[in-house]
Amino acid sequence: MEVCRKTANGLDGTELRLGLPGGGLEGDVVKNSAANGKRGFEEIVDLKLKLSPKGTCTNYMDQSDEKVVKISPKDKKFLPCSNDPPKPPSKAQVVGWPPVRSFRKNILAVQKSSDEEREKKIGSNNPVFVKVSVDGAPYLRKVDLKMYKSYQELSGALGNMFRFFTMGNCGSQGMKDFMNESKLMDLLSGSDYVPTYEDKDGDWMLVGDVPWEMFVHSCKRLRITKGKEAIGLAPRAMEKCKNRT
Amino acid sequence: MSEDRAEMSEDGGESSSPSSATKPRGCDVSGGGDYLSPSADQVLDNVLDNVLLFLTSRRDRNAASLVSKSWWRAEALTREELFIGNCYAVSPRRVTERFRRVRAVTLKGKPRFADFNLMPPNWGAHFAPWVAAMGHRYRALEKLCLKRMRVKDEDLELLARSFPCFKELVLVCCDGFGTSGLAMVASKCRQLRVLDLTEDDVIDDEVDWISCFPEGETSLESLIFDCVDCLIDFEALEQLVTRSPSLKKLRLNRYVNIGQLYRLMIQAPQLTHLGTGSFSPSEIVAQGDQEPDYVSAFAACRSLVCLSGFREITSDYLPAIYPVCANLTSLNFSYANISAEQLIPVIRHCHKLQILWVLDSVCDEGLHAVAATCKDLRELRVFPVDAREDGEAPVSDVGLLAISEGCSKLQSILYFCQRMTNAAVIAMSKNCPDIVVFRLCIMGRHQPDHITDEPMDEGFGAIVKNCKKLTRLAVSGLLTDRAFSYIGQYGKLVRTLSVAFAGNSDMGLKYVLEGCPRLQKLEIRDSPFGDSALHSGLHHYYNMRFLWMSSCKLTRQGCKEIAQRLPRLVVEVINGSEEDEMEDDFFDVLYMYRSLEGPRADAPRFVTIL
């Protein structure tokens, strides 16, 4: 009796759908289109030929990778053995092939997919938590940017949050402004404090330049810095800051 | 019995034959009519002990231990370095009873194919019983190297407490422990010189293990933690580096950004090996709007010979490494998705390079540049950015050919590609006669020569024929039994062979088992080899460390027959999934290995030992 090996996701069983060659799985589509223009096709065409669904894809960075769920031996008779010469039109991904260790695949996938995950998150109603640090405050805070509809609302919330922290070397006028002001952007003109954020490219930008929606999409974390000391913003942002003060 | 002894002490040096372990020790029975007085005997023993101290190679020691009982005993008492290639070939108790004065242990566990998810994770290879036995018997232990073992935090704690002289811990491809275990080692191993973590899967317990190193000057020479994917306290790391004047090797994880790297480098210009961490900025620079002078930081590291890291590279910063390129012997860009254009300005300075790891993003063009400059190259590894069968791989036979023409001293190559030709492989076999390790992975299964459409038999045949020093081979692409006949015919020194999706019939495996006398490790997946082929290796299995066959044409009955014929072989049949019970004739993996101990007691449910 032949011993063959095919695996399948326990949830879906084996699915057969019509579609284009390429064998990509849904989760891969977003990644693939970034990596290779050809794959973009699959986004447009909804149908895909899937012989081995999600659980067996070797480059999909997912917990389901760790568990190799098999179909029962009886079903094996109906599937081709992996050593049959004629290949299926769409190449099903085989477990453990090519032999690249998962940490090596995962790391590159992490670099590519972290941006894509953010995109997905923003699109839905999921909260978007970003860390907020204020120079001189002992603790960081987290805010859900989805709770606010404008910069004004955000600044009000931040003002409330950091109201009770002492701020070390800040001037008393700066402190009053920060606590009393409801408009974060006004800090730029009156005080030492500069609100900045890290965008998804890793650059530090001034808060307030882009429309609010775009800001929510691209902001990874917020930092309220003391303008005179701690500026290492991306050069363009630096210029703008100087021009305003 | 004597057959056992001769066969089982080949390589590994794990053990002697079972019978000698039961004979009384220290009792020289040889002289029936005694010529030698006890004192002369003792003189002989002392001489022997002192001479044997100079014997370091484990193979030499194995040979010496077979000479006579007194030699066996003397060797056992003087062996300081222990190498155990398969943790299940011998028990901790047997080992610690025979060798009494061990200072360094190397221990290997899981088979390599387990790395690719071909069997469930809880297969075994537990470090716990070893650390318990060694903690009891080897109080003077200084060095430990584990590969593919399951190591728990408790084991690391026991290690840290049991060995007051402990100096070097090297963990490769291990799992089961977390930052808590590392904290134990850091805080309790006061003489620690080396803590090397390579390709381990470390659990993030959110313990700040870097801060657990004791205050004051440390003896640290090597701190490698690039695989530890957990946040660390940078200030603690900086202080650690500052108070570790002997530090020569430092490999950072991706949570250390380039600004932090700079701060560390200026504290440690004496480094010889550096892993750069992310190599991109992610924090606001604290001191004004000027970036630190990365170039001068690298320039100050005059002893730097080995550079790696670049985990999330911002390639604008790559020119910073120019000052060290001329001295580099080892460069690892295998996490850096850089193009040929970005590689070339770097590589053209690297005249002394011997080891290069890159991603295929550098393309054939990048490999041309390597071939043009790196005339001393010994080892090349090209990994795929897109590790799928039908992905785009920008390296091909063209790059391989270029390398072979430029780097005639090449000894070891690992090359992932989508397209290959026999001609390029044949050319490499002729241009690079010193090749010891040849691992070619054509990622599409059953892919022929992309120009002639023929199988890749002739290419691999040329490698085994022309590369007379070849000991390790991994094959791929469309291969018929002919390829295996070449391997059996010419691959007389081959010790490790990896086969996937290859061959036509049982003859393929037979050629190899009958033709390769030095074969130690054979790993095969998804190839049409059945019971008859398996039987053809009966004469050889005691000489091997292991045989792995998954998704081939074996039956349970066939494997059982092997187990019956060779009682000292442990024959495991393994289910690929933890949930399934063992059913009928069906199994996914055959894993068999010689052992003095018989079936292991810690086999999980999905493993059946025949």
XYZ file of C-alpha atoms in Angstrom, chain B residues 167-169 185-186 189-196 209-210 213-214 216-225 237 240-241 243-250 270-271:
40
model
C 32.000 29.293 30.895
C 30.410 28.673 27.514
C 26.840 28.028 26.474
C 22.223 31.817 33.129
C 23.147 35.480 33.025
C 27.098 31.781 35.747
C 29.652 34.134 37.110
C 32.478 33.001 34.869
C 30.448 33.122 31.703
C 32.574 33.898 28.660
C 30.314 32.804 25.856
C 26.563 32.986 25.461
C 25.721 32.139 21.871
C 17.600 39.077 31.007
C 20.265 41.533 29.882
C 24.243 39.984 34.363
C 26.020 40.742 37.623
C 31.121 44.836 37.782
C 33.443 43.675 35.104
C 32.395 40.539 33.230
C 34.491 37.949 31.426
C 32.166 37.990 28.439
C 33.897 37.352 25.143
C 30.901 36.470 23.032
C 27.282 37.539 23.319
C 25.143 36.400 20.410
C 21.399 36.939 20.681
C 22.937 46.378 27.297
C 27.017 45.512 29.965
C 29.103 46.182 26.893
C 31.963 46.654 31.511
C 32.939 43.728 29.283
C 36.442 44.579 28.133
C 37.045 41.121 26.654
C 33.999 41.260 24.420
C 34.899 40.259 20.893
C 31.672 38.949 19.447
C 28.408 40.801 19.717
C 37.790 45.837 19.837
C 34.975 43.734 18.387
